[in-house]
Short mmCIF file of C-alpha atoms and ligand atoms in Angstrom, two decimals:
data_model
loop_
_atom_site.label_atom_id
_atom_site.label_comp_id
_atom_site.label_asym_id
_atom_site.label_seq_id
_atom_site.Cartn_x
_atom_site.Cartn_y
_atom_site.Cartn_z
CA UNK I 1 12.89 19.63 -9.40
CA UNK I 2 13.80 16.94 -11.89
CA UNK I 3 11.50 16.22 -14.84
CA UNK I 4 11.69 12.64 -16.04
CA UNK I 5 11.19 11.33 -19.56
CA UNK I 6 7.52 10.55 -18.92
CA UNK I 7 6.95 14.07 -17.59
CA UNK I 8 6.66 13.19 -13.86
CA UNK I 9 8.23 15.75 -11.58
CA UNK I 10 10.33 14.61 -8.67
CA UNK I 11 12.25 16.80 -6.25
CA UNK I 12 15.43 14.70 -6.31
CA UNK I 13 16.87 11.64 -7.99
CA UNK I 14 19.94 10.04 -6.45
CA UNK I 15 21.80 7.37 -8.35
CA UNK I 16 23.58 4.78 -6.24
CA UNK I 17 26.53 3.10 -7.91
CA UNK I 18 29.06 1.87 -5.39
CA UNK I 19 31.26 -0.93 -6.79
CA UNK I 20 32.98 -1.35 -3.39
CA UNK I 21 29.76 -2.49 -1.68
CA UNK I 22 27.88 -3.67 -4.77
CA UNK I 23 24.96 -1.28 -4.07
CA UNK I 24 23.40 -0.08 -7.32
CA UNK I 25 20.07 1.63 -7.77
CA UNK I 26 18.11 4.85 -7.30
CA UNK I 27 16.59 6.86 -4.47
CA UNK I 28 13.69 8.94 -5.82
CA UNK I 29 12.32 11.74 -3.66
CA UNK I 30 8.99 12.81 -5.09
CA UNK I 31 8.05 15.38 -2.47
CA UNK I 32 9.20 16.66 0.91
CA UNK I 33 6.43 19.29 1.14
CA UNK I 34 4.71 17.51 4.03
CA UNK I 35 7.90 16.18 5.67
CA UNK I 36 10.84 13.88 4.95
CA UNK I 37 10.18 11.54 2.03
CA UNK I 38 9.22 8.15 3.50
CA UNK I 39 8.98 4.93 1.53
CA UNK I 40 10.54 1.48 1.54
CA UNK I 41 13.54 0.00 -0.21
CA UNK I 42 12.77 -2.49 -2.99
CA UNK I 43 15.39 -5.06 -4.01
CA UNK I 44 14.42 -6.57 -7.33
CA UNK I 45 15.72 -7.70 -10.71
CA UNK I 46 15.17 -5.20 -13.54
CA UNK I 47 15.84 -5.45 -17.27
CA UNK I 48 17.62 -2.07 -17.42
CA UNK I 49 18.73 0.91 -15.34
CA UNK I 50 15.93 2.96 -16.98
CA UNK I 51 13.41 0.46 -15.62
CA UNK I 52 14.88 0.90 -12.11
CA UNK I 53 14.50 4.68 -12.32
CA UNK I 54 10.98 4.53 -13.77
CA UNK I 55 9.81 2.19 -11.04
CA UNK I 56 11.44 4.26 -8.28
CA UNK I 57 9.72 7.43 -9.51
CA UNK I 58 6.32 5.76 -9.89
CA UNK I 59 6.56 4.23 -6.43
CA UNK I 60 7.84 7.48 -4.86
CA UNK I 61 4.85 9.42 -6.19
CA UNK I 62 2.55 6.69 -4.89
CA UNK I 63 4.11 7.09 -1.44
CA UNK I 64 3.62 10.89 -1.53
CA UNK I 65 -0.09 10.42 -2.21
CA UNK I 66 -0.49 7.63 0.31
CA UNK I 67 1.29 9.51 3.11
CA UNK I 68 -0.59 12.73 2.34
CA UNK I 69 -4.03 11.12 2.52
CA UNK I 70 -3.04 9.15 5.63
CA UNK I 71 -2.42 12.53 7.31
CA UNK I 72 1.22 11.69 8.02
CA UNK I 73 3.90 14.37 8.42
CA UNK I 74 5.89 12.74 5.62
CA UNK I 75 6.45 13.23 1.93
CA UNK I 76 7.03 10.40 -0.49
CA UNK I 77 10.13 8.62 -1.69
CA UNK I 78 11.34 5.20 -2.65
CA UNK I 79 14.63 3.37 -3.02
CA UNK I 80 15.02 0.71 -5.67
CA UNK I 81 18.14 -1.47 -5.62
CA UNK I 82 19.08 -3.80 -8.42
CA UNK I 83 19.28 -7.40 -7.28
CA UNK I 84 22.67 -8.70 -8.53
CA UNK I 85 22.52 -11.58 -11.01
CA UNK I 86 25.01 -13.78 -9.16
CA UNK I 87 25.93 -14.38 -5.51
CA UNK I 88 26.55 -11.21 -3.50
CA UNK I 89 27.39 -10.07 0.01
CA UNK I 90 24.03 -8.79 1.26
CA UNK I 91 25.32 -7.10 4.42
CA UNK I 92 27.99 -5.17 2.48
CA UNK I 93 25.50 -4.12 -0.18
CA UNK I 94 23.05 -2.91 2.46
CA UNK I 95 25.85 -0.96 4.12
CA UNK I 96 26.48 0.80 0.79
CA UNK I 97 22.79 1.61 0.55
CA UNK I 98 22.66 2.85 4.17
CA UNK I 99 25.60 5.21 3.55
CA UNK I 100 23.70 6.68 0.57
CA UNK I 101 20.60 7.18 2.76
CA UNK I 102 22.70 8.82 5.49
CA UNK I 103 24.27 11.21 2.95
CA UNK I 104 20.80 12.58 2.17
CA UNK I 105 20.72 13.89 5.74
CA UNK I 106 17.16 12.80 6.54
CA UNK I 107 15.35 13.98 3.42
CA UNK I 108 14.62 10.29 2.72
CA UNK I 109 13.55 7.70 5.34
CA UNK I 110 13.78 4.07 4.31
CA UNK I 111 12.05 0.86 5.48
CA UNK I 112 11.47 -2.65 4.15
CA UNK I 113 9.58 -3.31 0.94
CA UNK I 114 9.39 -6.11 -1.63
CA UNK I 115 12.70 -8.03 -1.45
CA UNK I 116 13.91 -6.57 1.85
CA UNK I 117 13.19 -7.61 5.44
CA UNK I 118 13.19 -6.38 9.03
CA UNK I 119 16.59 -8.07 9.45
CA UNK I 120 17.90 -6.05 6.47
CA UNK I 121 16.69 -2.81 8.02
CA UNK I 122 18.40 -3.73 11.31
CA UNK I 123 21.65 -3.88 9.28
CA UNK I 124 20.86 -0.59 7.54
CA UNK I 125 20.22 0.98 10.97
CA UNK I 126 23.86 0.34 11.91
CA UNK I 127 24.91 2.99 9.38
CA UNK I 128 22.01 5.46 9.27
CA UNK I 129 19.33 6.66 11.66
CA UNK I 130 16.98 7.49 8.79
CA UNK I 131 15.31 4.08 8.81
CA UNK I 132 12.12 2.54 10.23
CA UNK I 133 10.53 -0.90 10.22
CA UNK I 134 12.78 -2.19 13.00
CA UNK I 135 12.09 -4.34 16.05
CA UNK I 136 10.23 -2.38 18.70
CA UNK I 137 9.93 -2.29 22.49
CA UNK I 138 6.53 -3.44 23.87
CA UNK I 139 3.80 -0.80 23.70
CA UNK I 140 5.63 1.22 21.07
CA UNK I 141 4.62 1.56 17.41
CA UNK I 142 6.38 -0.67 14.90
CA UNK I 143 6.76 -4.37 14.16
CA UNK I 144 4.64 -6.33 11.69
CA UNK I 145 2.59 -3.87 9.60
CA UNK I 146 0.11 -6.48 8.29
CA UNK I 147 -2.36 -6.44 11.22
CA UNK I 148 -2.61 -2.67 10.84
CA UNK I 149 -3.08 -2.92 7.10
CA UNK I 150 -5.88 -5.45 7.59
CA UNK I 151 -7.51 -3.27 10.25
CA UNK I 152 -7.44 -0.24 7.94
CA UNK I 153 -9.06 -2.24 5.14
CA UNK I 154 -11.72 -3.48 7.57
CA UNK I 155 -12.51 0.01 8.89
CA UNK I 156 -12.67 1.32 5.32
CA UNK I 157 -15.01 -1.48 4.32
CA UNK I 158 -17.32 -0.76 7.26
CA UNK I 159 -17.54 2.92 6.34
CA UNK I 160 -17.85 2.30 2.59
CA UNK I 161 -20.49 -0.37 3.06
CA UNK I 162 -22.68 1.98 5.09
CA UNK I 163 -22.31 4.70 2.48
CA UNK I 164 -22.44 2.71 -0.74
CA UNK I 165 -24.59 -0.29 0.20
CA UNK I 166 -26.59 1.28 3.03
CA UNK I 167 -25.72 -1.59 5.35
CA UNK I 168 -23.37 -2.77 8.09
CA UNK I 169 -21.18 -5.75 7.30
CA UNK I 170 -23.27 -8.24 9.29
CA UNK I 171 -24.92 -10.66 6.87
CA UNK I 172 -23.14 -9.27 3.79
CA UNK I 173 -21.09 -11.57 1.57
CA UNK I 174 -17.45 -10.59 1.12
CA UNK I 175 -15.20 -12.24 -1.49
CA UNK I 176 -11.58 -12.29 -0.32
CA UNK I 177 -8.92 -12.92 -2.97
CA UNK I 178 -5.59 -13.85 -1.32
CA UNK I 179 -5.28 -15.18 2.22
CA UNK I 180 -1.77 -14.14 3.18
CA UNK I 181 -0.73 -11.75 5.95
CA UNK I 182 -3.40 -9.18 5.14
CA UNK I 183 -6.20 -11.34 3.66
CA UNK I 184 -6.30 -13.89 6.46
CA UNK I 185 -6.39 -11.21 9.16
CA UNK I 186 -9.10 -9.37 7.27
CA UNK I 187 -11.12 -12.60 7.16
CA UNK I 188 -10.84 -12.84 10.96
CA UNK I 189 -12.18 -9.30 11.43
CA UNK I 190 -15.00 -9.85 8.91
CA UNK I 191 -15.96 -13.17 10.46
CA UNK I 192 -16.17 -11.54 13.91
CA UNK I 193 -18.34 -8.79 12.40
CA UNK I 194 -20.83 -11.36 11.11
CA UNK I 195 -20.00 -11.18 7.39
CA UNK I 196 -20.28 -14.28 5.20
CA UNK I 197 -17.02 -15.12 3.47
CA UNK I 198 -16.10 -16.54 0.08
CA UNK I 199 -12.34 -17.09 -0.26
CA UNK I 200 -9.64 -18.13 -2.75
CA UNK I 201 -5.88 -18.46 -2.67
CA UNK I 202 -3.27 -19.82 -5.05
CA UNK I 203 -2.07 -21.94 -2.15
CA UNK I 204 -4.84 -24.54 -1.73
CA UNK I 205 -3.76 -25.50 1.79
CA UNK I 206 -3.98 -21.89 2.90
CA UNK I 207 -7.42 -21.62 1.30
CA UNK I 208 -8.70 -24.74 3.04
CA UNK I 209 -7.40 -23.60 6.43
CA UNK I 210 -9.15 -20.24 6.02
CA UNK I 211 -12.38 -21.88 4.84
CA UNK I 212 -12.50 -24.05 7.98
CA UNK I 213 -11.45 -21.28 10.35
CA UNK I 214 -13.88 -18.67 9.09
CA UNK I 215 -16.68 -20.96 7.94
CA UNK I 216 -16.06 -19.63 4.42
CA UNK I 217 -17.07 -20.93 1.01
CA UNK I 218 -14.08 -21.91 -1.15
CA UNK I 219 -13.69 -20.75 -4.74
CA UNK I 220 -10.96 -21.37 -7.31
CA UNK I 221 -8.65 -18.47 -8.12
CA UNK I 222 -10.30 -18.22 -11.54
CA UNK I 223 -13.79 -17.93 -10.08
CA UNK I 224 -13.39 -15.60 -7.15
CA UNK I 225 -13.66 -12.40 -9.19
CA UNK I 226 -16.84 -13.62 -10.88
CA UNK I 227 -18.55 -14.90 -7.73
CA UNK I 228 -21.76 -13.31 -6.54
CA UNK I 229 -21.47 -11.22 -3.38
CA UNK I 230 -21.73 -7.73 -1.93
CA UNK I 231 -18.06 -6.76 -1.61
CA UNK I 232 -14.82 -7.85 -3.28
CA UNK I 233 -11.58 -7.56 -1.27
CA UNK I 234 -8.52 -8.03 -3.51
CA UNK I 235 -5.70 -8.97 -1.11
CA UNK I 236 -3.26 -10.73 -3.45
CA UNK I 237 -1.63 -9.10 -6.46
CA UNK I 238 -1.96 -5.82 -8.31
CA UNK I 239 -3.61 -5.34 -11.70
CA UNK I 240 -6.68 -7.52 -10.97
CA UNK I 241 -9.16 -4.84 -12.05
CA UNK I 242 -8.94 -4.74 -15.84
CA UNK I 243 -11.73 -4.18 -18.36
CA UNK I 244 -12.49 -7.90 -18.77
CA UNK I 245 -12.61 -8.69 -15.04
CA UNK I 246 -14.60 -5.53 -14.28
CA UNK I 247 -17.28 -6.64 -16.76
CA UNK I 248 -17.70 -9.91 -14.87
CA UNK I 249 -17.83 -8.54 -11.31
CA UNK I 250 -21.05 -9.26 -9.42
CA UNK I 251 -20.49 -7.05 -6.37
CA UNK I 252 -21.42 -3.48 -5.48
CA UNK I 253 -18.22 -2.49 -3.71
CA UNK I 254 -14.48 -3.19 -4.05
CA UNK I 255 -12.31 -2.63 -0.97
CA UNK I 256 -9.10 -4.59 -0.43
CA UNK I 257 -5.48 -4.41 0.65
CA UNK I 258 -3.61 -5.22 -2.58
CA UNK I 259 -1.50 -2.46 -4.11
CA UNK I 260 -2.23 -1.15 -7.62
CA UNK I 261 -5.52 -3.02 -8.05
CA UNK I 262 -6.41 -0.99 -11.16
CA UNK I 263 -4.24 -1.91 -14.11
CA UNK I 264 -4.86 1.52 -15.67
CA UNK I 265 -6.31 4.75 -14.28
CA UNK I 266 -9.15 4.43 -16.82
CA UNK I 267 -10.36 1.25 -15.11
CA UNK I 268 -11.72 3.47 -12.34
CA UNK I 269 -14.14 4.94 -14.90
CA UNK I 270 -15.14 1.43 -16.02
CA UNK I 271 -16.06 0.57 -12.41
CA UNK I 272 -18.04 3.80 -12.06
CA UNK I 273 -19.88 3.07 -15.33
CA UNK I 274 -20.92 -0.30 -13.93
CA UNK I 275 -22.13 1.30 -10.70
CA UNK I 276 -19.45 -0.46 -8.64
CA UNK I 277 -17.93 1.65 -5.88
CA UNK I 278 -14.14 1.34 -5.72
CA UNK I 279 -12.22 2.28 -2.56
CA UNK I 280 -8.77 3.47 -3.74
CA UNK I 281 -6.20 0.90 -2.64
CA UNK I 282 -3.54 3.25 -1.35
CA UNK I 283 -6.05 4.97 0.92
CA UNK I 284 -7.46 1.82 2.50
CA UNK I 285 -4.14 -0.05 2.84
CA UNK I 286 -2.32 2.81 4.62
CA UNK I 287 -2.37 1.06 8.03
CA UNK I 288 1.07 -0.45 7.43
CA UNK I 289 2.76 2.86 6.61
CA UNK I 290 0.96 4.56 9.51
CA UNK I 291 2.53 1.98 11.83
CA UNK I 292 5.99 2.47 10.27
CA UNK I 293 5.68 6.28 10.38
CA UNK I 294 4.59 6.19 14.03
CA UNK I 295 7.59 4.00 14.81
CA UNK I 296 9.92 6.56 13.23
CA UNK I 297 8.24 9.30 15.28
CA UNK I 298 8.70 7.12 18.42
CA UNK I 299 4.99 7.01 19.06
CA UNK I 300 3.01 4.40 21.00
CA UNK I 301 0.51 1.78 19.86
CA UNK I 302 -2.31 4.12 21.05
CA UNK I 303 -1.00 6.80 18.68
CA UNK I 304 -1.18 4.32 15.79
CA UNK I 305 -4.79 3.50 16.77
CA UNK I 306 -5.65 7.20 16.81
CA UNK I 307 -4.05 7.79 13.40
CA UNK I 308 -5.91 4.81 11.94
CA UNK I 309 -9.26 6.62 12.41
CA UNK I 310 -8.39 8.95 9.55
CA UNK I 311 -8.49 6.09 7.02
CA UNK I 312 -12.29 5.53 7.04
CA UNK I 313 -12.84 9.31 7.24
CA UNK I 314 -10.85 9.76 4.02
CA UNK I 315 -12.74 6.92 2.37
CA UNK I 316 -16.04 8.63 3.16
CA UNK I 317 -14.75 11.98 1.82
CA UNK I 318 -13.56 10.37 -1.42
CA UNK I 319 -16.67 8.27 -2.01
CA UNK I 320 -18.99 11.20 -1.25
CA UNK I 321 -17.16 13.51 -3.63
CA UNK I 322 -17.06 10.85 -6.34
CA UNK I 323 -20.80 10.35 -6.01
CA UNK I 324 -21.51 14.09 -6.04
CA UNK I 325 -19.30 14.79 -9.06
CA UNK I 326 -19.87 11.45 -10.82
CA UNK I 327 -16.12 11.01 -11.19
CA UNK I 328 -14.02 7.91 -10.50
CA UNK I 329 -12.82 7.52 -6.91
CA UNK I 330 -9.20 6.92 -7.96
CA UNK I 331 -9.04 10.30 -9.68
CA UNK I 332 -10.75 12.05 -6.75
CA UNK I 333 -8.20 10.50 -4.34
CA UNK I 334 -5.22 11.50 -6.53
CA UNK I 335 -6.53 15.06 -6.76
CA UNK I 336 -7.07 15.31 -3.00
CA UNK I 337 -3.55 14.06 -2.33
CA UNK I 338 -1.98 16.39 -4.91
CA UNK I 339 -3.92 19.35 -3.44
CA UNK I 340 -2.66 18.58 0.09
CA UNK I 341 0.92 18.45 -1.19
CA UNK I 342 0.50 21.69 -3.19
CA UNK I 343 -0.94 23.59 -0.25
CA UNK I 344 1.91 22.41 2.02
CA UNK I 345 4.36 23.69 -0.62
CA UNK I 346 2.62 27.07 -0.66
CA UNK I 347 2.77 27.34 3.14
CA UNK I 348 6.48 26.50 3.10
CA UNK I 349 7.27 28.97 0.28
P1 NAI W 1 1.19 -12.29 1.19
O1 NAI W 1 2.28 -12.68 0.26
O2 NAI W 1 1.30 -12.65 2.64
O3 NAI W 1 -0.21 -12.87 0.67
C1 NAI W 1 -0.61 -12.87 -0.64
C2 NAI W 1 -1.48 -14.10 -0.85
O4 NAI W 1 -2.08 -14.03 -2.13
C3 NAI W 1 -0.71 -15.42 -0.79
O5 NAI W 1 -1.35 -16.31 0.09
C4 NAI W 1 -0.74 -15.92 -2.24
O6 NAI W 1 -0.76 -17.33 -2.33
C5 NAI W 1 -2.05 -15.33 -2.71
N1 NAI W 1 -2.20 -15.19 -4.16
C6 NAI W 1 -1.28 -14.88 -5.09
N2 NAI W 1 -1.82 -14.84 -6.32
C7 NAI W 1 -3.13 -15.13 -6.16
C8 NAI W 1 -4.23 -15.25 -7.05
N3 NAI W 1 -4.10 -15.04 -8.35
N4 NAI W 1 -5.44 -15.57 -6.55
C9 NAI W 1 -5.60 -15.79 -5.22
N5 NAI W 1 -4.58 -15.70 -4.34
C10 NAI W 1 -3.38 -15.38 -4.79
O7 NAI W 1 1.04 -10.71 1.01
P2 NAI W 1 0.35 -9.68 2.00
O8 NAI W 1 1.38 -9.09 2.90
O9 NAI W 1 -0.86 -10.29 2.59
O10 NAI W 1 -0.06 -8.51 0.99
C11 NAI W 1 -1.18 -8.66 0.14
C12 NAI W 1 -1.31 -7.43 -0.74
O11 NAI W 1 -1.44 -6.28 0.07
C13 NAI W 1 -0.10 -7.17 -1.65
O12 NAI W 1 -0.57 -6.61 -2.86
C14 NAI W 1 0.69 -6.13 -0.88
O13 NAI W 1 1.48 -5.34 -1.74
C15 NAI W 1 -0.43 -5.33 -0.26
N6 NAI W 1 -0.04 -4.59 0.93
C16 NAI W 1 0.39 -5.27 2.03
C17 NAI W 1 0.76 -4.58 3.17
C18 NAI W 1 1.15 -5.29 4.42
O14 NAI W 1 1.20 -4.66 5.48
N7 NAI W 1 1.45 -6.60 4.36
C19 NAI W 1 0.71 -3.09 3.22
C20 NAI W 1 0.14 -2.48 2.03
C21 NAI W 1 -0.18 -3.23 0.92
#
């Protein structure tokens, strides 16, 4: 175990510094209690090497919790590579990274994340077998994770709406912020289910296309969080739920695909205080990682569908416990995930 400066425990921290390939960064393995640590490889610019390590650890812990609650036989890890300031040979750098992954002997499984692509992972796969997120044969798990992410959000919303609002989605108004890969697919599922849609996107063309396609009302990006409706689905950026935006919300339920929707853990309490039910982001948006994990396990599309059913079940467990104990859903989810990891550790010991 390695204790970091902010007190977070991780099982392993591997520094990558390979001048020959140009690969520089960190692989953080938060936990392998439930299986090999799975989590993508981020390629990003950072102000310092400390910032790289801090981000890798934070993201690795997030993956442990996400994988645990998704019922996957994987722990959590993350690779963060520093994006070079000037021109660089991408294929050589990725080879350096792949060699580092291979040296860990399967305790860390990589995939694409912010700044890396399927094509990058195809290159990585030439030097290590501990990689997922590759092209797949028909009928097998893998490929674009976004449709699965959107489906998981939709299933979560259905379950949460019944529990928290006492209603199916038909006739309810859902505000969708962000109409990219996840948001636009979610709109399609909601439209088919008979929900009324109110949408916004930074890209006005994208917003207009979605409004026409799904018979949705258009809002500006400044207004969408304040609009009146039943459910808010943040599907753009993180950090949208902060004390000032929470005060202005006019919905009863928040359930969306964006990562890190709460700026701070305490914002979960602010939502609870306002009587707004929050579905923890990493639980509802686990469809993508389920698809990637199934690919690594060489499972079929039917296996992914079967695994997806656990997402709404978890949402119901978390929301019910939060209601019973009058505690924020984000804390309940974190505790459930940590307990699953702890009990796996005990079994292994
Ligand atoms: P994307 O990049 O395809 O779409 C994001 C959309 O949000 C874009 O259309 C962008 O113009 C819009 N946007 C940005 N700022 C906005 C603002 N302030 N107001 C309104 N719209 C804004 O991204 P994608 O893949 O759809 O992902 C959306 C979120 O879901 C991200 O937070 C991502 O990390 C998360 N996520 C995505 C997964 C996936 O499978 N694609 C898996 C798990 C999480």
